[in-house]
Coordinates of C-alpha atoms and ligand atoms in Angstrom, one line a residue:
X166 CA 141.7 87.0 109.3
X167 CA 141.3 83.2 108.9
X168 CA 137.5 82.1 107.9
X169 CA 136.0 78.3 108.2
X170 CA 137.0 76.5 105.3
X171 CA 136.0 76.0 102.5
X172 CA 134.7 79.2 101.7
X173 CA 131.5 80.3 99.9
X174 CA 130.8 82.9 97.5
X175 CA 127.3 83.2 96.6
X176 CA 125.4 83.8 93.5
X177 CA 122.7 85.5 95.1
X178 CA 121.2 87.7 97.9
X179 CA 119.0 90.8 98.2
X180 CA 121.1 92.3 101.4
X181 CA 120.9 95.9 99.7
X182 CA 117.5 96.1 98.9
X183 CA 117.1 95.3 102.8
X184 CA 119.2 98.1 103.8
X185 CA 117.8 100.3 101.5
X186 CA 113.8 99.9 102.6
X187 CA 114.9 100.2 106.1
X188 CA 116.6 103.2 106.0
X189 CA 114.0 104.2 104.4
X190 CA 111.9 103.2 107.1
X191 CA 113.7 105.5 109.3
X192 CA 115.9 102.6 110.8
X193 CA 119.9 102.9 110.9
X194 CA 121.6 100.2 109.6
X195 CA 125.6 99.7 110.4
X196 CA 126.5 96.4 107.3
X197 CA 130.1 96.6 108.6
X198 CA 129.0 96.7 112.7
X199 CA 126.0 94.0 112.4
X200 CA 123.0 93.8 111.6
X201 CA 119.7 92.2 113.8
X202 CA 118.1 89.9 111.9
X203 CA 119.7 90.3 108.5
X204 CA 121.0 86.6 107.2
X205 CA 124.2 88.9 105.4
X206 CA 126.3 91.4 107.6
X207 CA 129.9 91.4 107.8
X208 CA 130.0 89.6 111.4
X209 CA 128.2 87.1 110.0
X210 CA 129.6 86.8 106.7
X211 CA 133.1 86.2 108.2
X212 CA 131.7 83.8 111.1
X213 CA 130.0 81.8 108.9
X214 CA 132.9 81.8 106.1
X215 CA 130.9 83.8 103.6
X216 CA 133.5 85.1 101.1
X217 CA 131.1 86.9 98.4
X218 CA 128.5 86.8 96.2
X219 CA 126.7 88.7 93.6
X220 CA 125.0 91.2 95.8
X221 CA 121.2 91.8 94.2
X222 CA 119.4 95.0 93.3
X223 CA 115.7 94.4 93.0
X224 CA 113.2 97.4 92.6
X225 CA 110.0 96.7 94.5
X226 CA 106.6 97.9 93.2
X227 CA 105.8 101.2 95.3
X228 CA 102.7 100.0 95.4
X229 CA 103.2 96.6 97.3
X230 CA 105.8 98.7 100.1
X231 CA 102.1 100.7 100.9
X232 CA 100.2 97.8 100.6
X233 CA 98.3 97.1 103.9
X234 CA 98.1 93.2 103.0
X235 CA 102.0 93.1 103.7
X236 CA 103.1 93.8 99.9
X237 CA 102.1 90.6 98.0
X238 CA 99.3 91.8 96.0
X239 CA 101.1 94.5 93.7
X240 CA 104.5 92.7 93.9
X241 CA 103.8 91.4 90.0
X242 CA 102.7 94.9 88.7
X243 CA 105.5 96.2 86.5
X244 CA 107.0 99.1 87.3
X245 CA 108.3 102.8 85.7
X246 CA 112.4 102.8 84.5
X247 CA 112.2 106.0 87.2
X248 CA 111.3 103.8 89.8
X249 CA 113.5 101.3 89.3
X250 CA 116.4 104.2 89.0
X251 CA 115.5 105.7 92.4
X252 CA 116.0 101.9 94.1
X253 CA 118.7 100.6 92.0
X254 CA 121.1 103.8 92.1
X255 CA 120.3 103.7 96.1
X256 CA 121.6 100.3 96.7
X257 CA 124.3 100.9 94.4
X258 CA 125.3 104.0 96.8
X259 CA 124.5 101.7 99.3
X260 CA 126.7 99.1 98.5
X261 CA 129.4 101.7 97.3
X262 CA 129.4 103.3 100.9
X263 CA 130.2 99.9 103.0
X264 CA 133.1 99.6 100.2
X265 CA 134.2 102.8 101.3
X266 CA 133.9 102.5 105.2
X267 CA 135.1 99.0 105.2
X268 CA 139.1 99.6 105.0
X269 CA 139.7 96.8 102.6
X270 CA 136.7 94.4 104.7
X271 CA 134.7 94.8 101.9
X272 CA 135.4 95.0 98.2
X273 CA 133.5 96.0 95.0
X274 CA 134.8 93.5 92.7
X275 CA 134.3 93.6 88.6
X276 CA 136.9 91.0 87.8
X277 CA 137.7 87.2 88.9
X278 CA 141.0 88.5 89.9
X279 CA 139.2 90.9 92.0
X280 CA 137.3 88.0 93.8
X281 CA 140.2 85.6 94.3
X282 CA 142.5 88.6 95.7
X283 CA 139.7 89.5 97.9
X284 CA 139.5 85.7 99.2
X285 CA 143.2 85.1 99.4
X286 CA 142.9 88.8 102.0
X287 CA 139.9 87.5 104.0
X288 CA 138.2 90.8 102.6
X289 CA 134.0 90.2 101.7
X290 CA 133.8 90.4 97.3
X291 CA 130.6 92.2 96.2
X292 CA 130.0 91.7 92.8
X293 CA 126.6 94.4 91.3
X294 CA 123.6 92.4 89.8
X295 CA 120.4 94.0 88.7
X296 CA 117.7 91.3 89.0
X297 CA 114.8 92.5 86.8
X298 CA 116.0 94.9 84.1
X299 CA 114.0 97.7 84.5
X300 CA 116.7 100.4 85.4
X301 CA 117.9 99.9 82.0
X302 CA 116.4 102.2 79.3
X303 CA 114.4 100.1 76.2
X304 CA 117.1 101.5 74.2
X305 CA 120.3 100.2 76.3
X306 CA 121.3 103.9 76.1
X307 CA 122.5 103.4 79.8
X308 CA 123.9 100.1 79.9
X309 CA 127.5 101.3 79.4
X310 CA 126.9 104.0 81.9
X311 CA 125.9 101.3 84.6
X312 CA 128.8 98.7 83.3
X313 CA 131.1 101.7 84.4
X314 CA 129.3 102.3 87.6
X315 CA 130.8 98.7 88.4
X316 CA 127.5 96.3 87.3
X317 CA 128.9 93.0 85.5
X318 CA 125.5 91.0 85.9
X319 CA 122.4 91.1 84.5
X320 CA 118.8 89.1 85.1
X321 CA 116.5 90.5 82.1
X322 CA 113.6 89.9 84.6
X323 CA 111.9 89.0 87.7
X324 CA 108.5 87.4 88.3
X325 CA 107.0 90.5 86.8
X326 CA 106.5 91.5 83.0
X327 CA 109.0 94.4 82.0
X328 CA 110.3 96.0 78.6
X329 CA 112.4 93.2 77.2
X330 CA 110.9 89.7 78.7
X331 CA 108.3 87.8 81.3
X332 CA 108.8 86.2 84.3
X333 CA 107.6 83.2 85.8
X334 CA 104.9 84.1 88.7
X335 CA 105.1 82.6 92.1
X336 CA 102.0 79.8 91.3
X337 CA 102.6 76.3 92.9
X338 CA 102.5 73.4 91.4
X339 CA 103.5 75.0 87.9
X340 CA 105.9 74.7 84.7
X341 CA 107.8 77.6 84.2
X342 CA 106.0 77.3 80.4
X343 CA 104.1 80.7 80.8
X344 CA 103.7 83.6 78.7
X345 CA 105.8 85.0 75.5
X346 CA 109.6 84.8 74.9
X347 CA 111.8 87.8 74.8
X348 CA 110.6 91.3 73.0
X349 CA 113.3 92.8 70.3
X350 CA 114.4 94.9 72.8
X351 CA 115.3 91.6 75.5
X352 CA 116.8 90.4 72.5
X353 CA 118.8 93.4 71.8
X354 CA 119.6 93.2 75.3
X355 CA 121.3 89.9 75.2
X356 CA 123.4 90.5 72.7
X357 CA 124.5 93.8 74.1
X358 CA 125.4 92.0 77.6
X359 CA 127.3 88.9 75.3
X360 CA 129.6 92.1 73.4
X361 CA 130.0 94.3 77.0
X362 CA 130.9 90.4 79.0
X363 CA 128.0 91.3 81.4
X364 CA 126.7 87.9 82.9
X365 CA 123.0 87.4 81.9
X366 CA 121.2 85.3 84.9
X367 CA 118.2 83.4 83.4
X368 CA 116.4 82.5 87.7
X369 CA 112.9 84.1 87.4
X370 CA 112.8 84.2 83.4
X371 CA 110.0 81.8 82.4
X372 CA 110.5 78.8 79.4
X373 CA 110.0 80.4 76.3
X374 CA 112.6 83.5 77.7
X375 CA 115.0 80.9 78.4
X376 CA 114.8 79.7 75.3
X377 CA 115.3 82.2 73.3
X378 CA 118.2 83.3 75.4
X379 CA 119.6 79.4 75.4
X380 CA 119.3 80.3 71.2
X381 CA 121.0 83.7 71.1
X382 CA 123.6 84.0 74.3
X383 CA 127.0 82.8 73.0
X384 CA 127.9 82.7 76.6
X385 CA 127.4 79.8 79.0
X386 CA 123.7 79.7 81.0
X387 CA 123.6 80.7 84.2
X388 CA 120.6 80.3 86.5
X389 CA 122.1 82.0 90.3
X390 CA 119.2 80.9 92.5
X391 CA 117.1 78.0 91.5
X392 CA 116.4 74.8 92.3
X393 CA 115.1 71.1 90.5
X394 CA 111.4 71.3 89.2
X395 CA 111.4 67.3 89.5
X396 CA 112.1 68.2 93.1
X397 CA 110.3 71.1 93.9
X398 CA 107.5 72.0 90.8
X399 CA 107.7 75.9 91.3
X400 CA 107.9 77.8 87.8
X401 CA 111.1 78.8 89.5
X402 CA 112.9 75.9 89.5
X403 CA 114.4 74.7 86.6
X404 CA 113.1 71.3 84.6
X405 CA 115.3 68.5 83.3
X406 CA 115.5 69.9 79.8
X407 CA 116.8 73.3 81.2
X408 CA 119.1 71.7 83.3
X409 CA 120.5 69.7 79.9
X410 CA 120.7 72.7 78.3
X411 CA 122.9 74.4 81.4
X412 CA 125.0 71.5 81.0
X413 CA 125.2 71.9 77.3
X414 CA 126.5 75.4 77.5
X415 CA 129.0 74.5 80.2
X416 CA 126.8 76.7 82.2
X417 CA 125.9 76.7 86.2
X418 CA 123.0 76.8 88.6
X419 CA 123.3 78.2 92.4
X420 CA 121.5 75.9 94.7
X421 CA 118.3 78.4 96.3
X422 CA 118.1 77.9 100.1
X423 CA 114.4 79.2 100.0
X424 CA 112.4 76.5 101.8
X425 CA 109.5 77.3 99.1
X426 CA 111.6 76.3 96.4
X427 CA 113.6 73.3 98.2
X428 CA 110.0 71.6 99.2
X429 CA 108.0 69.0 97.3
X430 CA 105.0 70.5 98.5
X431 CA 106.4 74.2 97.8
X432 CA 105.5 75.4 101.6
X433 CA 107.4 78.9 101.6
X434 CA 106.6 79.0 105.9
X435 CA 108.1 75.6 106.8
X436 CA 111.6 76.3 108.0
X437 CA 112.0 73.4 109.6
X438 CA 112.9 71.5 105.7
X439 CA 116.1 69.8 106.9
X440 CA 119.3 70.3 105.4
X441 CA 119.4 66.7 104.1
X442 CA 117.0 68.2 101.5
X443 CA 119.4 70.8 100.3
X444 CA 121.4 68.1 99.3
X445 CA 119.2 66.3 97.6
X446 CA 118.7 69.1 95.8
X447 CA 122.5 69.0 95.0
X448 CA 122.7 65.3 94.6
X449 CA 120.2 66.0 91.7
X450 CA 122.2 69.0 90.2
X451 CA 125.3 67.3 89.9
X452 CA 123.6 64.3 88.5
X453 CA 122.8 66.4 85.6
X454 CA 125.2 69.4 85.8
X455 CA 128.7 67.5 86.5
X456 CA 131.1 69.2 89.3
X457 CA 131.5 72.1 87.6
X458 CA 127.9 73.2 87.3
X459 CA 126.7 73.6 90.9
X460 CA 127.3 76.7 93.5
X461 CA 125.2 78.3 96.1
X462 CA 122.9 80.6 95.0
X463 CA 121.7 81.2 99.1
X464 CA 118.6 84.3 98.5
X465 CA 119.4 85.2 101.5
X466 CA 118.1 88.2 102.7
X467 CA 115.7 87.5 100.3
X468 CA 113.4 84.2 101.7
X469 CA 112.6 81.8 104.4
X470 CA 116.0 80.0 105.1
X471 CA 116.0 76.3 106.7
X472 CA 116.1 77.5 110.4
X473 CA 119.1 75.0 110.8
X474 CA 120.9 77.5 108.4
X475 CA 119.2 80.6 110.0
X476 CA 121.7 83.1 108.1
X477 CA 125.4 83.3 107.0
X478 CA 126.5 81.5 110.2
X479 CA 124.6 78.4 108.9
X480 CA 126.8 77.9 105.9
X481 CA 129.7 75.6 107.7
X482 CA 126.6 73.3 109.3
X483 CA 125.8 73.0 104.8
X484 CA 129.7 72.3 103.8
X485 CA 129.4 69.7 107.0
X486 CA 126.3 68.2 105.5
X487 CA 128.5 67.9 101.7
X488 CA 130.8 65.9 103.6
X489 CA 128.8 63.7 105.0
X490 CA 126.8 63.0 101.7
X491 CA 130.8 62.0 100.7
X492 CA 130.9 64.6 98.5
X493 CA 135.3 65.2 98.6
X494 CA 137.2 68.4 99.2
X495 CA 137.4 68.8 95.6
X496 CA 134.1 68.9 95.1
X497 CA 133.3 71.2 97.9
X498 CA 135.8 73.6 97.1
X499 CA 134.2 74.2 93.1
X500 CA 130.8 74.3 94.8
X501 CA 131.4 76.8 97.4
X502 CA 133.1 78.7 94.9
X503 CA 135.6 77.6 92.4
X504 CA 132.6 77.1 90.0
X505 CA 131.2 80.4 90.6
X506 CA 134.8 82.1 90.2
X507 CA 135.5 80.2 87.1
X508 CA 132.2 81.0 85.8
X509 CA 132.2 84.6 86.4
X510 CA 135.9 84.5 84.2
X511 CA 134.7 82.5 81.1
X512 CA 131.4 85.1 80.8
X513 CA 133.6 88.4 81.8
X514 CA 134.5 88.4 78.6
X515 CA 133.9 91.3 75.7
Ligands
ZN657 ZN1 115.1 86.2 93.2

């Protein structure tokens, strides 16, 4: 199979929570055949050159999914470890199945080698991230259970308070300086994910939570799907002193494609932002990051994409728009993936 080239892999998208809420919905949904609508399928994924990413599970609030306001208004609430078990083990199974009925098109990946055999193969690497922690018991009594399930990356929390930290909330303009740090327990969890080698992802955690894991993580600082706060002033974008601090710890931050968080003016409906501010985005990262601190970090699945991009298809017209900005082949090839592979290797580590 020969793909576009370079080829991305992607710190984040939130592909199996969308095929788990529509089967749920009562709608069938064939990954490997194609999917209408999605921005991830396989199709697309190997038109558009998409090689792998870490493939989010997110547990919504059962509250917001019956919510006749469309879902916002309970999105925040926190939710029950049994809830967050019921979604997460499903898009594990999920994600599990399309391994199994792929033939070698799609792999579960828990290693670097993993990825860069599956890339060399022209086979899709899905790498298990729980974004928001709540599937994990206060005690950590099943983190090694999940590690063996195949999970190698964790985000303590999303915009939503939970057992071990708080999360920024989707208000715009805004610092991410809101609320407490960590609880005991998030700081039992870091260290527990810096001894297993599970990646800790710090996108959604708010200032103080960063922090604190910037003090305790021995491991470098990853944010997978955020953006510049000079840029963009959502809490979920990260501010210069963050991004030092990435840089510092030899760390890396995926470029968001969400139009919200790409925008000056934080407009989550206008998909017509341009791809020119993407890079800007990236211009901006580097600046303060160096080349080895920038990937992609797409949500898709997960947001409003620039309707340039539109879904994994769009990816080659983004590569076209680095080389235009003169960013060189080098270059492209660590953002698209090198950085993230490399990455994933230096934190795998027990
Ligand atoms: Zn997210």
């Amino acid at each position: 199979m020969t793909r576009p080239n370079p080829t991305v892999f992607d710190g984040h998208n939130d592909t199996l929570l969308r095929i788990v809420m529509d089967r749920r919905k009562g709608r069938e949904i064939d990954f490997l055949a194609g999917v209408e609508g999605y921005h991830i399928d396989l199709p697309k994924a190997q038109a558009g050159g998409l090689a792998g990413g870490l493939f989010a599970m997110f547990s919504p609030n059962p509250d917001s999914l019956s919510s006749a306001l469309g879902g916002k208004p309970a999105m925040g609430n926190p939710i029950s470890q049994e809830v967050a078990e019921d979604f997460t083990y499903a898009m594990m199974d999920a994600g599990d199945e399309i391994v199994a009925q792929s033939g070698g098109a799609v792999r579960h990946c828990t290693s670097a080698a993993e990825i860069r055999t599956a890339m060399q193969e022209g086979a899709l690497a899905m790498v298990y991230h729980i974004e928001g922690a709540e599937v994990i018991a206060p005690d950590l009594g099943n983190l090694d259970a999940l590690y063996t399930r195949g999970l190698r990356s964790v985000g303590p929390v999303w915009s939503r308070d939970n057992v071990f930290a708080h999360g920024v909330p989707f208000s715009f303009p805004a610092s991410p300086d809101h609320g407490p740090g960590l609880t005991a327990q998030g700081e039992d969890l870091v260290r527990a994910c810096n001894a297993k080698g599970l990646m800790l992802d710090l996108s959604h955690l708010n200032e103080k939570g960063f922090w604190d894991i910037a003090r305790l993580s021995d491991k470098p600082l990853v944010a997978s799907h955020s953006n510049v706060h000079a840029l963009s002033p959502t809490p979920r974008n990260l501010t210069d002193r963050q991004l030092d601090a990435i840089a510092e710890s030899g760390g890396l931050v995926g470029l968001n494609f969400a139009v919200g968080f790409l925008r000056e003016d934080g407009n989550h409906g206008r998909t017509d932002t341009p791809i020119a501010q993407m890079i800007a985005h990236l211009d901006y990262l580097l600046e303060k990051l160096g080349e080895a601190g920038v990937g992609i970090g797409s949500d898709f699945d997960g947001a409003s994409m620039p309707r340039e991009i539109g879904d994994a298809r769009g990816l080659p017209l983004l590569v076209a728009a680095m080389a235009e900005a003169g960013y060189g082949e080098d270059l492209i090839a660590r953002i698209t993936h090198g950085n993230w592979i490399d990455l994933l290797e230096r934190t795998w580590v027990a």
